[in-house]
Amino acid sequence: MEQEVIVQISNKLKHIRKEKSLTLQEVADRAGVTKGLISQIENGRTIPSLLVLIQIIKALEEDLDDFFRELSLHTNQAPILIQRKENYERFEKETASGYIYHRIFTKKVKESTVDIVLLDIEPGSDREFAETEAFEYKYIIKGDVSYVFPDESILLNEGDSMLFDGRIPHKPLNLGEETCKMLVVYFFEEK
């Protein structure tokens, strides 16, 4: 399954759950899985088996045919793609307060998928370490951020950038007094 479709499924599951005002725990209980698994699936950090995916869709009381019908399995878009800032999709990953993501663009490119987002990190925000099945590129547009890894912390200032393997546990911390804005590009490799 292409990474682009996986991102669509993750986004759709989260959208339906929030639209129905269900908590992660409520969906997990209905589907017979853990809350953590639902969170990882919604945030594209793990790929569910077909059986688990069907259980989650049923737990959301969605029709399977309707759920899959709207997914774009093949794209025949023009080579020039424009995404206006007012159309960026706002979303959250996990339950980290103060981390505001805006998806700019997701597209399969040859043997990989590129997912581009804007991330605002509010002052004093903190979160658990995260791992992503992708290489991550970060460009600091405004403010400063400290990227914490298990063995080191790296301070990035406005205009700095960094590329690293997202499978290394990491978390960004805004220790300053203004919101940090960064461009994040995820490069998912086909396996």
Short mmCIF file of the C-alpha atoms (twelve columns), coordinates in Angstrom:
data_MODEL
# 
_entry.id   MODEL 
# 
loop_
_atom_site.group_PDB 
_atom_site.id 
_atom_site.type_symbol 
_atom_site.label_atom_id 
_atom_site.label_alt_id 
_atom_site.label_comp_id 
_atom_site.label_asym_id 
_atom_site.label_seq_id 
_atom_site.Cartn_x 
_atom_site.Cartn_y 
_atom_site.Cartn_z 
_atom_site.pdbx_PDB_model_num 
ATOM 1   C CA . MET A 1   0.000   0.000  0.000   1 
ATOM 2   C CA . GLU A 2   1.382   3.403  -0.905  1 
ATOM 3   C CA . GLN A 3   2.377   5.755  1.921   1 
ATOM 4   C CA . GLU A 4   0.142   8.449  0.401   1 
ATOM 5   C CA . VAL A 5   -2.909  6.203  0.896   1 
ATOM 6   C CA . ILE A 6   -1.805  5.413  4.453   1 
ATOM 7   C CA . VAL A 7   -1.685  9.151  5.238   1 
ATOM 8   C CA . GLN A 8   -5.187  9.524  3.761   1 
ATOM 9   C CA . ILE A 9   -6.495  6.652  5.921   1 
ATOM 10  C CA . SER A 10  -4.865  8.066  9.072   1 
ATOM 11  C CA . ASN A 11  -6.279  11.533 8.427   1 
ATOM 12  C CA . LYS A 12  -9.731  10.171 7.650   1 
ATOM 13  C CA . LEU A 13  -9.885  8.045  10.818  1 
ATOM 14  C CA . LYS A 14  -8.916  11.024 12.970  1 
ATOM 15  C CA . HIS A 15  -11.367 13.330 11.172  1 
ATOM 16  C CA . ILE A 16  -14.296 10.922 11.639  1 
ATOM 17  C CA . ARG A 17  -13.439 10.324 15.309  1 
ATOM 18  C CA . LYS A 18  -13.272 14.051 16.052  1 
ATOM 19  C CA . GLU A 19  -16.389 14.773 13.992  1 
ATOM 20  C CA . LYS A 20  -18.265 12.256 16.159  1 
ATOM 21  C CA . SER A 21  -16.695 13.702 19.342  1 
ATOM 22  C CA . LEU A 22  -15.232 10.342 20.325  1 
ATOM 23  C CA . THR A 23  -12.118 10.008 22.442  1 
ATOM 24  C CA . LEU A 24  -9.202  7.772  21.530  1 
ATOM 25  C CA . GLN A 25  -10.169 5.533  24.455  1 
ATOM 26  C CA . GLU A 26  -13.783 5.210  23.307  1 
ATOM 27  C CA . VAL A 27  -12.736 4.105  19.833  1 
ATOM 28  C CA . ALA A 28  -10.106 1.766  21.271  1 
ATOM 29  C CA . ASP A 29  -12.657 0.135  23.593  1 
ATOM 30  C CA . ARG A 30  -15.144 -0.337 20.764  1 
ATOM 31  C CA . ALA A 31  -12.483 -1.757 18.423  1 
ATOM 32  C CA . GLY A 32  -10.882 -3.987 21.049  1 
ATOM 33  C CA . VAL A 33  -7.434  -2.400 20.724  1 
ATOM 34  C CA . THR A 34  -5.345  -0.034 22.828  1 
ATOM 35  C CA . LYS A 35  -5.663  3.735  22.952  1 
ATOM 36  C CA . GLY A 36  -1.961  3.978  22.061  1 
ATOM 37  C CA . LEU A 37  -2.475  1.961  18.897  1 
ATOM 38  C CA . ILE A 38  -5.326  4.231  17.760  1 
ATOM 39  C CA . SER A 39  -3.105  7.273  18.380  1 
ATOM 40  C CA . GLN A 40  -0.187  5.757  16.441  1 
ATOM 41  C CA . ILE A 41  -2.452  4.877  13.496  1 
ATOM 42  C CA . GLU A 42  -4.065  8.333  13.408  1 
ATOM 43  C CA . ASN A 43  -0.649  9.968  13.432  1 
ATOM 44  C CA . GLY A 44  0.813   7.763  10.712  1 
ATOM 45  C CA . ARG A 45  3.336   6.199  13.051  1 
ATOM 46  C CA . THR A 46  2.154   2.631  12.440  1 
ATOM 47  C CA . ILE A 47  0.205   0.783  9.766   1 
ATOM 48  C CA . PRO A 48  -2.754  -1.281 11.021  1 
ATOM 49  C CA . SER A 49  -3.475  -4.777 9.762   1 
ATOM 50  C CA . LEU A 50  -6.545  -5.029 7.563   1 
ATOM 51  C CA . LEU A 51  -8.491  -6.713 10.382  1 
ATOM 52  C CA . VAL A 52  -7.638  -3.940 12.874  1 
ATOM 53  C CA . LEU A 53  -8.470  -1.248 10.311  1 
ATOM 54  C CA . ILE A 54  -11.890 -2.823 9.712   1 
ATOM 55  C CA . GLN A 55  -12.502 -3.046 13.480  1 
ATOM 56  C CA . ILE A 56  -11.688 0.657  13.866  1 
ATOM 57  C CA . ILE A 57  -13.932 1.673  10.952  1 
ATOM 58  C CA . LYS A 58  -16.778 -0.359 12.472  1 
ATOM 59  C CA . ALA A 59  -16.073 1.166  15.897  1 
ATOM 60  C CA . LEU A 60  -16.552 4.572  14.269  1 
ATOM 61  C CA . GLU A 61  -19.897 3.287  12.900  1 
ATOM 62  C CA . GLU A 62  -18.809 3.994  9.329   1 
ATOM 63  C CA . ASP A 63  -19.794 2.010  6.260   1 
ATOM 64  C CA . LEU A 64  -16.746 0.186  4.876   1 
ATOM 65  C CA . ASP A 65  -17.671 0.849  1.247   1 
ATOM 66  C CA . ASP A 66  -18.142 4.570  1.914   1 
ATOM 67  C CA . PHE A 67  -14.887 4.786  3.868   1 
ATOM 68  C CA . PHE A 68  -12.758 3.296  1.086   1 
ATOM 69  C CA . ARG A 69  -14.688 4.786  -1.840  1 
ATOM 70  C CA . GLU A 70  -13.455 8.300  -1.116  1 
ATOM 71  C CA . LEU A 71  -9.765  7.370  -0.905  1 
ATOM 72  C CA . SER A 72  -7.586  8.436  -3.815  1 
ATOM 73  C CA . LEU A 73  -5.592  5.329  -4.761  1 
ATOM 74  C CA . HIS A 74  -4.155  6.812  -7.929  1 
ATOM 75  C CA . THR A 75  -3.543  10.458 -8.628  1 
ATOM 76  C CA . ASN A 76  -3.511  11.968 -12.085 1 
ATOM 77  C CA . GLN A 77  -2.730  15.509 -11.052 1 
ATOM 78  C CA . ALA A 78  -0.931  18.082 -13.142 1 
ATOM 79  C CA . PRO A 79  2.834   18.367 -12.574 1 
ATOM 80  C CA . ILE A 80  2.410   21.791 -10.950 1 
ATOM 81  C CA . LEU A 81  0.542   21.654 -7.657  1 
ATOM 82  C CA . ILE A 82  -0.449  24.761 -5.721  1 
ATOM 83  C CA . GLN A 83  -1.619  24.680 -2.118  1 
ATOM 84  C CA . ARG A 84  -2.857  27.988 -0.690  1 
ATOM 85  C CA . LYS A 85  -2.097  28.656 2.967   1 
ATOM 86  C CA . GLU A 86  -5.778  29.024 3.867   1 
ATOM 87  C CA . ASN A 87  -6.252  25.410 2.727   1 
ATOM 88  C CA . TYR A 88  -3.528  23.909 4.907   1 
ATOM 89  C CA . GLU A 89  -5.049  21.150 7.024   1 
ATOM 90  C CA . ARG A 90  -4.575  21.763 10.748  1 
ATOM 91  C CA . PHE A 91  -4.001  18.628 12.805  1 
ATOM 92  C CA . GLU A 92  -2.465  17.347 16.024  1 
ATOM 93  C CA . LYS A 93  -0.146  14.439 16.637  1 
ATOM 94  C CA . GLU A 94  -0.609  12.423 19.795  1 
ATOM 95  C CA . THR A 95  -1.782  14.396 22.791  1 
ATOM 96  C CA . ALA A 96  0.988   17.007 22.837  1 
ATOM 97  C CA . SER A 97  -0.472  20.362 23.853  1 
ATOM 98  C CA . GLY A 98  0.989   23.441 22.177  1 
ATOM 99  C CA . TYR A 99  2.192   21.666 19.003  1 
ATOM 100 C CA . ILE A 100 0.114   22.861 16.043  1 
ATOM 101 C CA . TYR A 101 0.737   21.173 12.672  1 
ATOM 102 C CA . HIS A 102 -0.522  22.346 9.272   1 
ATOM 103 C CA . ARG A 103 -0.218  19.810 6.451   1 
ATOM 104 C CA . ILE A 104 0.890   21.583 3.298   1 
ATOM 105 C CA . PHE A 105 1.321   18.781 0.823   1 
ATOM 106 C CA . THR A 106 1.518   14.969 0.603   1 
ATOM 107 C CA . LYS A 107 2.520   13.312 -2.653  1 
ATOM 108 C CA . LYS A 108 4.075   10.049 -3.767  1 
ATOM 109 C CA . VAL A 109 7.301   10.776 -5.621  1 
ATOM 110 C CA . LYS A 110 8.726   7.767  -7.476  1 
ATOM 111 C CA . GLU A 111 9.567   5.218  -4.761  1 
ATOM 112 C CA . SER A 112 8.795   7.429  -1.768  1 
ATOM 113 C CA . THR A 113 6.191   9.759  -0.338  1 
ATOM 114 C CA . VAL A 114 6.867   13.342 0.680   1 
ATOM 115 C CA . ASP A 115 4.706   14.888 3.420   1 
ATOM 116 C CA . ILE A 116 5.231   18.626 4.035   1 
ATOM 117 C CA . VAL A 117 3.841   20.373 7.108   1 
ATOM 118 C CA . LEU A 118 4.194   23.615 9.041   1 
ATOM 119 C CA . LEU A 119 4.688   23.195 12.776  1 
ATOM 120 C CA . ASP A 120 4.135   25.909 15.388  1 
ATOM 121 C CA . ILE A 121 5.572   25.126 18.815  1 
ATOM 122 C CA . GLU A 122 4.341   27.393 21.560  1 
ATOM 123 C CA . PRO A 123 6.706   28.529 24.349  1 
ATOM 124 C CA . GLY A 124 7.065   26.010 27.163  1 
ATOM 125 C CA . SER A 125 5.539   23.142 25.178  1 
ATOM 126 C CA . ASP A 126 6.786   19.642 25.960  1 
ATOM 127 C CA . ARG A 127 5.980   16.174 24.666  1 
ATOM 128 C CA . GLU A 128 7.101   12.553 24.795  1 
ATOM 129 C CA . PHE A 129 9.848   11.346 22.475  1 
ATOM 130 C CA . ALA A 130 8.520   10.486 19.000  1 
ATOM 131 C CA . GLU A 131 9.734   8.206  16.218  1 
ATOM 132 C CA . THR A 132 8.676   8.428  12.563  1 
ATOM 133 C CA . GLU A 133 9.222   5.880  9.796   1 
ATOM 134 C CA . ALA A 134 10.740  8.618  7.636   1 
ATOM 135 C CA . PHE A 135 13.694  10.910 7.205   1 
ATOM 136 C CA . GLU A 136 12.790  14.344 8.557   1 
ATOM 137 C CA . TYR A 137 13.958  17.721 7.272   1 
ATOM 138 C CA . LYS A 138 13.385  20.758 9.536   1 
ATOM 139 C CA . TYR A 139 13.803  24.397 8.515   1 
ATOM 140 C CA . ILE A 140 13.337  27.036 11.228  1 
ATOM 141 C CA . ILE A 141 11.268  29.892 9.804   1 
ATOM 142 C CA . LYS A 142 10.899  31.877 13.025  1 
ATOM 143 C CA . GLY A 143 12.137  31.541 16.596  1 
ATOM 144 C CA . ASP A 144 14.421  28.928 18.156  1 
ATOM 145 C CA . VAL A 145 13.965  25.275 19.044  1 
ATOM 146 C CA . SER A 146 16.026  22.703 20.905  1 
ATOM 147 C CA . TYR A 147 15.891  19.241 19.320  1 
ATOM 148 C CA . VAL A 148 16.373  16.631 22.009  1 
ATOM 149 C CA . PHE A 149 17.726  13.183 21.095  1 
ATOM 150 C CA . PRO A 150 18.637  10.389 23.546  1 
ATOM 151 C CA . ASP A 151 22.328  11.385 23.590  1 
ATOM 152 C CA . GLU A 152 22.324  15.084 22.725  1 
ATOM 153 C CA . SER A 153 20.372  18.313 22.295  1 
ATOM 154 C CA . ILE A 154 20.803  20.562 19.276  1 
ATOM 155 C CA . LEU A 155 19.759  24.220 19.305  1 
ATOM 156 C CA . LEU A 156 18.369  25.444 15.984  1 
ATOM 157 C CA . ASN A 157 17.884  29.161 15.353  1 
ATOM 158 C CA . GLU A 158 15.873  31.000 12.722  1 
ATOM 159 C CA . GLY A 159 17.198  30.039 9.279   1 
ATOM 160 C CA . ASP A 160 18.902  26.833 10.483  1 
ATOM 161 C CA . SER A 161 17.914  23.455 9.076   1 
ATOM 162 C CA . MET A 162 18.462  19.802 9.926   1 
ATOM 163 C CA . LEU A 163 17.934  16.419 8.242   1 
ATOM 164 C CA . PHE A 164 17.851  13.219 10.315  1 
ATOM 165 C CA . ASP A 165 16.448  9.700  10.468  1 
ATOM 166 C CA . GLY A 166 13.085  10.034 12.239  1 
ATOM 167 C CA . ARG A 167 13.463  6.511  13.666  1 
ATOM 168 C CA . ILE A 168 15.830  8.058  16.225  1 
ATOM 169 C CA . PRO A 169 13.716  9.069  19.258  1 
ATOM 170 C CA . HIS A 170 13.408  12.843 19.247  1 
ATOM 171 C CA . LYS A 171 11.364  15.786 20.480  1 
ATOM 172 C CA . PRO A 172 11.483  19.515 19.780  1 
ATOM 173 C CA . LEU A 173 11.288  21.913 22.726  1 
ATOM 174 C CA . ASN A 174 10.614  25.633 22.528  1 
ATOM 175 C CA . LEU A 175 12.496  27.124 25.463  1 
ATOM 176 C CA . GLY A 176 12.091  30.689 24.206  1 
ATOM 177 C CA . GLU A 177 9.352   33.277 24.700  1 
ATOM 178 C CA . GLU A 178 7.899   33.362 21.169  1 
ATOM 179 C CA . THR A 179 6.203   30.703 19.064  1 
ATOM 180 C CA . CYS A 180 8.656   28.768 16.916  1 
ATOM 181 C CA . LYS A 181 7.508   28.152 13.327  1 
ATOM 182 C CA . MET A 182 9.202   25.506 11.236  1 
ATOM 183 C CA . LEU A 183 8.795   23.788 7.906   1 
ATOM 184 C CA . VAL A 184 8.896   19.991 8.276   1 
ATOM 185 C CA . VAL A 185 9.364   17.616 5.346   1 
ATOM 186 C CA . TYR A 186 8.936   13.866 5.901   1 
ATOM 187 C CA . PHE A 187 10.481  11.499 3.348   1 
ATOM 188 C CA . PHE A 188 8.811   8.070  3.607   1 
ATOM 189 C CA . GLU A 189 10.692  5.316  1.749   1 
ATOM 190 C CA . GLU A 190 8.885   2.433  0.069   1 
ATOM 191 C CA . LYS A 191 9.796   -0.898 1.598   1 
# 
